[in-house]
Amino acid sequence: MFSILRTIWLTFLHIFHKTETIEYPEVKPYLPPRYRGRIVLTRDADHNERCVACNLCAAACPVDCISLQATEDETGRRYPEFFRINFSRCIFCGFCEEACPTYAIQLIPDFEMAEYDRQNMVYEKEHLLIDGEGKYHGYNFHKEAGVDMGVKGKGEGKNEETPVDVKDLMP
Amino acid sequence: MPLEIMIKIQIDGKEYEVEPKKNLLETCLALGFDIPHFCFHAALGSVGACRLCAVKKFRNAEDTKGKIVMSCMEPVVEGLIISTDDEETKQFRAAVIEGLMTNHPHDCPICDEGGECHLQDMTVMTGHNYRRFDFKKRTFQNQNIGPFIHHEMNRCIECYRCVRFYRDYAGGKDLNVFASRNNVYFGRLEDGTLENEFSGNLVEVCPTGVFTDKTLKNHYTRKWDLSNAPSVCTHCSLGCNIIASERYDSLRRIMSRYNGEVNGYFICDRGRFGYEFVNDEKRIRKAEIRSGKTEILTEVDDSTLFSTLKDTFTANKKVIGIGSPRASLEANYALSVLVGSYNFYHGISTKEQDITKTVLNFLQQSGIPTPSLKQIEKADAVLILGEDLVNTAPMMALAVREASRNKGKEMAEKLGIPAWNAHPVMQVAQDAKSPIFIATPFKDSLDEVAETTFRGNLSDIAGLGFAVASALSAEAPTFKLTDKDQQSLAEKIALKLKNANNPVIISGINCGDEQLIRAACNIATALYSAEKKGVLSMVLPESNSMGLAYLEGKSLDDAISLTEKEEIDTLIVLENDLYRRATSTSVEQLFDRCKQVIVLDQLTNKMTLKADIVVPAATFAEAEGTLVNNEGRAQRYYKTIVNKNQVKESWRWLAEMIRIKTDSPSVQWKKFDDITSALIASNAAFAALKNYFSDADFRMLNEKIPRQPLRYSGRTSMHANVAVTETGIQPDIDSPLAFTMEGSHANPPSSLVPFYWSPGWNSVQAVNKYLDEPNGRMKGGDAGIKLIISVENAKTTYFKANIQPVELTKGEFLIVPVYQIFGSDEMSSAASTLSQRIPEPFVYLNPKDAEALKLEADELIQLEIDNTILKIKIRTEASIGLGMAGLSVNLPEMPFVDLPGRGKIYNMKVES
């Protein structure tokens, strides 16, 4: 008996609480920055594509909804020739973001992706690539890697010595 | 040979019976233990450089402390007690990897080796995962080492495998080690193309991403994303096993597929980089029909094509078919059924057909075995008659190189040094080599392993051969050379062959001289009848030359002379560019005398431009087929690309034509198994195929064998741009393989292995899991079945020596063919990267002859041979005899020239 009255009382008190329900779509909900919504491809601080087409996101994807093809520019810098995500299959698990070694692929707090036609859920690179760095600022993979891809020369990376002179006899 | 007595050793407390004379690492790998290793490669032996394969060895059962030893340098001996998972050993290995990783760059995402990297595998296997070294990484500048291989030296871990393969195994000169200590640099003295014919194997030999496939880089795909199929190389007669890999409907790369009897771990650069023709713009992908007598070929759909073919076959009575030595057995057979074996022509010259038949008959009836490449590797004396192996059968040249080292191994064994202990064996051997004799018209890179080389024209070489045979056995036709030095050389060769345990005679039909073949056969016969040993290997021109010889048919010359007599209604040409096999006048005459010409081919060429109906045929990557290699080994390739557009297998097109022509359901070849069973029933020689190849109903654990690795990505997205609704798995009614990642990933039968993978082993080193032992047989036996079975107690017959002395008129030269590894094969020449390596057509001329004609190197000359006039550059070549010239043949721009022959050479300056 007491528990029933207590429940009625607690429910009654809710009349005076702040409402949790919001008037979507007139009012937008707050989503934290790390919310796993729409997937984007970001650029580095030099405004170049961060994606190096390593295929790790595609390999990590549990529903196999990412496909891409690597290609190279004249400096040898690798980038995706096409990058396709089939959002009608995506489960927004964020594994692709976790797998990405360059912070290129990121999930953002945007979930409004509904479409009438399923074909429109297929996003190509032009739909995915944004102009900014997304959540992670300052990282440029090409400065860390040992390969010369037009960003830095051999031995000019953060953690590199100048290239060995093969003809040098000094110990 | 008596069976080796097995010995007992103890690993991790368990007893195993193992073969003696091996090293501990290969023994452990054969037993299935995952011992990390870098520098050890079963084909190259052990050097103990990387220190990764450490295990703990105990003195006896009471010893609990033990000591760490390198398993690759430890011979297995009776009573050996070791531990592979001892804590101290594990720490040791992790420390080795940690050391190697201090300089390894942060490259994996952009490294082509990523996902199939031996270093990645070993790092995970040893457990090293966190970089404690705070200092900077050493860097190197890269080199441009040619169109085939990309060089990224920062990734090097100094295992020395590349130079050990390139220099010590393949005989290359232009890759070396420079500098010292942790600065050692593997590269060339200066930028430039790697010259060796086997440079592509560096991609597989290198355990990291220093050497990667540059052609793959153009359309890079990770190993886990490739859809693969077991295939057979179609670029020469040896039939090396390959893995062909596809992604997004294009062929991405070729890797070697292990076959203990044929190619082992390696393939040549022609085989590895010749694949690009499959993706070429010149590919015929739509059926085309010429409307009336116009110049224009119009693309048509299947129904129009079939109705045109129906009209053709109803109106026309006389139909003949020309097959091809580069088409599969099934395609050739289907054509011979379509036109009737009486109207079936082999599509090779009478001369080539006759010599091929001589070879086949000899191998079938003489009782003399023909060796696999593996057996050639084990030879202790080799005689090569007339064949330029490096350019016509590159992997055989590599096998001969391996054979040359057997002498050193034998010397080392006498000192108690096992053959796998690579460095001491080299030290003991110094310059000692097994006796190898090379008799060819001009020098090639294999000469350096020869004890003696013999230079002369083809008759001289054949004469030498007959003299050797005569010296070997009194029964052989008596033949003595007039030149005393030559005669004593012949006697020396005979003696060395006689004294050897495994002598091998190698010859081939590419130089087009029947006397030479007969001489080689006589030597083998003499050796075999006198000593009951010796094997004979014959190199043939193309991938299915041997298979074609099994089918009944006439030659191309017969077809041409037939058209001189009567007019033909319809001519069907199967995958054969006749302009490469006969003069353009005779081919054009053939065309003129045939009312209608139907050509089935893969690439646009002169033939397809002249044909009335062009039918798009599938390449080796899009079809199933059987090829018979030079030793009579039938091997099957499977499709890796799903056929798109109208491209279909040639046999399928021909089966369709049979249906249209006969209009009866009597021949109904719906799937590959239907035609193979018809083929097997047609000829008793093919009976052996029946139980050997798995048919399409073969299942492993109730499932087909997946072509794709478990990690295959992008299934729900790769075709989503076309239609987001997924079409499902493409069915494959022709083979036991499936276009999917789903299915049994257990080891399939050796002829059906689509790729190598095993848990923890993502790199090509996973191949060890598919072998009985490293460098041994595939589990369950190597792929392929030999159709030639040596008959017991065959009658000894000799060919008669018929050597005409060569007499040249003034200004006349004996012209011999010169083959090129890059360029002389038709299909690989169309590969865009490989075509960069094709030389300009040239003529070899002795410098003295050149001087007499007042010619300098690289000068244009006029060559007249059989009414053909060629303007061509000369190359002075001191090794070619006086009065002889070597003409580069089969290069893409070269017209057909019937060689060997006689021709005249003019200095164009003098003429003008």
PDB file of N, CA and C in Angstrom, chain A residues 38-39 65-66 83-92 111-125 127-128, chain B residues 716-717 720-721 723-726:
ATOM      1  N   ARG A  38      26.602  11.024 -38.641  1.00  0.00           N
ATOM      2  CA  ARG A  38      27.060  10.993 -40.040  1.00  0.00           C
ATOM      3  C   ARG A  38      28.581  10.983 -40.129  1.00  0.00           C
ATOM      4  N   ILE A  39      29.091  10.228 -41.078  1.00  0.00           N
ATOM      5  CA  ILE A  39      30.539  10.089 -41.245  1.00  0.00           C
ATOM      6  C   ILE A  39      31.044  11.137 -42.234  1.00  0.00           C
ATOM      7  N   CYS A  65      30.387  -1.619 -45.528  1.00  0.00           N
ATOM      8  CA  CYS A  65      29.680  -0.613 -46.308  1.00  0.00           C
ATOM      9  C   CYS A  65      30.610   0.481 -46.821  1.00  0.00           C
ATOM     10  N   ILE A  66      31.936   0.337 -46.604  1.00  0.00           N
ATOM     11  CA  ILE A  66      32.874   1.331 -47.122  1.00  0.00           C
ATOM     12  C   ILE A  66      33.675   0.699 -48.242  1.00  0.00           C
ATOM     13  N   PHE A  83      35.601   7.254 -52.840  1.00  0.00           N
ATOM     14  CA  PHE A  83      35.400   6.808 -51.467  1.00  0.00           C
ATOM     15  C   PHE A  83      33.896   6.748 -51.281  1.00  0.00           C
ATOM     16  N   ARG A  84      33.378   5.575 -51.032  1.00  0.00           N
ATOM     17  CA  ARG A  84      31.928   5.411 -51.036  1.00  0.00           C
ATOM     18  C   ARG A  84      31.475   4.780 -49.727  1.00  0.00           C
ATOM     19  N   ILE A  85      30.473   5.375 -49.111  1.00  0.00           N
ATOM     20  CA  ILE A  85      29.861   4.754 -47.939  1.00  0.00           C
ATOM     21  C   ILE A  85      28.390   4.528 -48.242  1.00  0.00           C
ATOM     22  N   ASN A  86      27.960   3.305 -48.056  1.00  0.00           N
ATOM     23  CA  ASN A  86      26.551   2.972 -48.242  1.00  0.00           C
ATOM     24  C   ASN A  86      25.862   3.123 -46.889  1.00  0.00           C
ATOM     25  N   PHE A  87      25.284   4.316 -46.647  1.00  0.00           N
ATOM     26  CA  PHE A  87      24.693   4.581 -45.329  1.00  0.00           C
ATOM     27  C   PHE A  87      23.438   3.764 -45.069  1.00  0.00           C
ATOM     28  N   SER A  88      22.888   3.168 -46.103  1.00  0.00           N
ATOM     29  CA  SER A  88      21.729   2.316 -45.846  1.00  0.00           C
ATOM     30  C   SER A  88      22.154   1.024 -45.156  1.00  0.00           C
ATOM     31  N   ARG A  89      23.473   0.775 -45.124  1.00  0.00           N
ATOM     32  CA  ARG A  89      23.991  -0.397 -44.424  1.00  0.00           C
ATOM     33  C   ARG A  89      24.714  -0.018 -43.129  1.00  0.00           C
ATOM     34  N   CYS A  90      25.144   1.245 -43.031  1.00  0.00           N
ATOM     35  CA  CYS A  90      25.988   1.682 -41.910  1.00  0.00           C
ATOM     36  C   CYS A  90      25.255   1.527 -40.586  1.00  0.00           C
ATOM     37  N   ILE A  91      25.963   1.034 -39.568  1.00  0.00           N
ATOM     38  CA  ILE A  91      25.349   0.892 -38.249  1.00  0.00           C
ATOM     39  C   ILE A  91      25.939   1.893 -37.257  1.00  0.00           C
ATOM     40  N   PHE A  92      26.721   2.853 -37.750  1.00  0.00           N
ATOM     41  CA  PHE A  92      27.277   3.933 -36.935  1.00  0.00           C
ATOM     42  C   PHE A  92      28.005   3.416 -35.703  1.00  0.00           C
ATOM     43  N   PHE A 111      22.547  13.400 -37.336  1.00  0.00           N
ATOM     44  CA  PHE A 111      21.878  12.122 -37.602  1.00  0.00           C
ATOM     45  C   PHE A 111      20.761  12.284 -38.617  1.00  0.00           C
ATOM     46  N   GLU A 112      20.541  13.512 -39.101  1.00  0.00           N
ATOM     47  CA  GLU A 112      19.375  13.730 -39.965  1.00  0.00           C
ATOM     48  C   GLU A 112      19.692  13.315 -41.398  1.00  0.00           C
ATOM     49  N   MET A 113      19.600  12.039 -41.671  1.00  0.00           N
ATOM     50  CA  MET A 113      20.034  11.527 -42.967  1.00  0.00           C
ATOM     51  C   MET A 113      18.920  10.770 -43.675  1.00  0.00           C
ATOM     52  N   ALA A 114      17.693  10.898 -43.185  1.00  0.00           N
ATOM     53  CA  ALA A 114      16.610  10.104 -43.767  1.00  0.00           C
ATOM     54  C   ALA A 114      16.389  10.478 -45.233  1.00  0.00           C
ATOM     55  N   GLU A 115      16.060   9.466 -46.026  1.00  0.00           N
ATOM     56  CA  GLU A 115      15.818   9.674 -47.461  1.00  0.00           C
ATOM     57  C   GLU A 115      14.589   8.865 -47.866  1.00  0.00           C
ATOM     58  N   TYR A 116      13.929   9.311 -48.897  1.00  0.00           N
ATOM     59  CA  TYR A 116      12.811   8.525 -49.427  1.00  0.00           C
ATOM     60  C   TYR A 116      13.317   7.423 -50.343  1.00  0.00           C
ATOM     61  N   ASP A 117      14.427   7.712 -51.031  1.00  0.00           N
ATOM     62  CA  ASP A 117      14.977   6.752 -51.977  1.00  0.00           C
ATOM     63  C   ASP A 117      16.269   6.182 -51.396  1.00  0.00           C
ATOM     64  N   ARG A 118      16.352   4.863 -51.284  1.00  0.00           N
ATOM     65  CA  ARG A 118      17.508   4.253 -50.643  1.00  0.00           C
ATOM     66  C   ARG A 118      18.797   4.550 -51.415  1.00  0.00           C
ATOM     67  N   GLN A 119      18.681   4.697 -52.716  1.00  0.00           N
ATOM     68  CA  GLN A 119      19.872   4.971 -53.524  1.00  0.00           C
ATOM     69  C   GLN A 119      20.569   6.250 -53.062  1.00  0.00           C
ATOM     70  N   ASN A 120      19.783   7.201 -52.546  1.00  0.00           N
ATOM     71  CA  ASN A 120      20.375   8.465 -52.093  1.00  0.00           C
ATOM     72  C   ASN A 120      21.197   8.313 -50.814  1.00  0.00           C
ATOM     73  N   MET A 121      21.127   7.130 -50.210  1.00  0.00           N
ATOM     74  CA  MET A 121      21.926   6.881 -49.007  1.00  0.00           C
ATOM     75  C   MET A 121      23.371   6.524 -49.353  1.00  0.00           C
ATOM     76  N   VAL A 122      23.665   6.377 -50.628  1.00  0.00           N
ATOM     77  CA  VAL A 122      25.034   6.071 -51.033  1.00  0.00           C
ATOM     78  C   VAL A 122      25.788   7.384 -51.189  1.00  0.00           C
ATOM     79  N   TYR A 123      26.772   7.605 -50.316  1.00  0.00           N
ATOM     80  CA  TYR A 123      27.536   8.846 -50.324  1.00  0.00           C
ATOM     81  C   TYR A 123      28.879   8.622 -51.014  1.00  0.00           C
ATOM     82  N   GLU A 124      29.204   9.499 -51.935  1.00  0.00           N
ATOM     83  CA  GLU A 124      30.525   9.440 -52.584  1.00  0.00           C
ATOM     84  C   GLU A 124      31.452  10.428 -51.876  1.00  0.00           C
ATOM     85  N   LYS A 125      32.705  10.494 -52.337  1.00  0.00           N
ATOM     86  CA  LYS A 125      33.686  11.352 -51.657  1.00  0.00           C
ATOM     87  C   LYS A 125      33.220  12.808 -51.603  1.00  0.00           C
ATOM     88  N   HIS A 127      30.395  13.958 -51.241  1.00  0.00           N
ATOM     89  CA  HIS A 127      29.403  14.169 -50.185  1.00  0.00           C
ATOM     90  C   HIS A 127      30.027  14.049 -48.796  1.00  0.00           C
ATOM     91  N   LEU A 128      31.151  13.363 -48.725  1.00  0.00           N
ATOM     92  CA  LEU A 128      31.737  13.050 -47.421  1.00  0.00           C
ATOM     93  C   LEU A 128      32.802  14.057 -46.994  1.00  0.00           C
TER      94      LEU A 128
ATOM     95  N   THR B 716      29.025  -4.498 -49.425  1.00  0.00           N
ATOM     96  CA  THR B 716      27.730  -3.839 -49.558  1.00  0.00           C
ATOM     97  C   THR B 716      27.870  -2.450 -50.148  1.00  0.00           C
ATOM     98  N   SER B 717      29.066  -2.123 -50.597  1.00  0.00           N
ATOM     99  CA  SER B 717      29.287  -0.765 -51.075  1.00  0.00           C
ATOM    100  C   SER B 717      29.949  -0.701 -52.444  1.00  0.00           C
ATOM    101  N   ALA B 720      27.501  -0.185 -55.028  1.00  0.00           N
ATOM    102  CA  ALA B 720      26.334   0.599 -54.608  1.00  0.00           C
ATOM    103  C   ALA B 720      26.122   1.831 -55.468  1.00  0.00           C
ATOM    104  N   ASN B 721      27.173   2.296 -56.146  1.00  0.00           N
ATOM    105  CA  ASN B 721      26.989   3.457 -57.025  1.00  0.00           C
ATOM    106  C   ASN B 721      26.092   3.110 -58.216  1.00  0.00           C
ATOM    107  N   ALA B 723      23.748   0.295 -58.197  1.00  0.00           N
ATOM    108  CA  ALA B 723      22.453  -0.003 -57.589  1.00  0.00           C
ATOM    109  C   ALA B 723      22.688  -0.365 -56.141  1.00  0.00           C
ATOM    110  N   VAL B 724      21.937   0.274 -55.266  1.00  0.00           N
ATOM    111  CA  VAL B 724      22.187   0.063 -53.841  1.00  0.00           C
ATOM    112  C   VAL B 724      21.676  -1.311 -53.396  1.00  0.00           C
ATOM    113  N   THR B 725      20.754  -1.863 -54.166  1.00  0.00           N
ATOM    114  CA  THR B 725      20.297  -3.212 -53.833  1.00  0.00           C
ATOM    115  C   THR B 725      21.367  -4.202 -54.265  1.00  0.00           C
ATOM    116  N   GLU B 726      21.760  -5.076 -53.331  1.00  0.00           N
ATOM    117  CA  GLU B 726      22.877  -5.961 -53.648  1.00  0.00           C
ATOM    118  C   GLU B 726      22.425  -7.154 -54.461  1.00  0.00           C
TER     119      GLU B 726
END
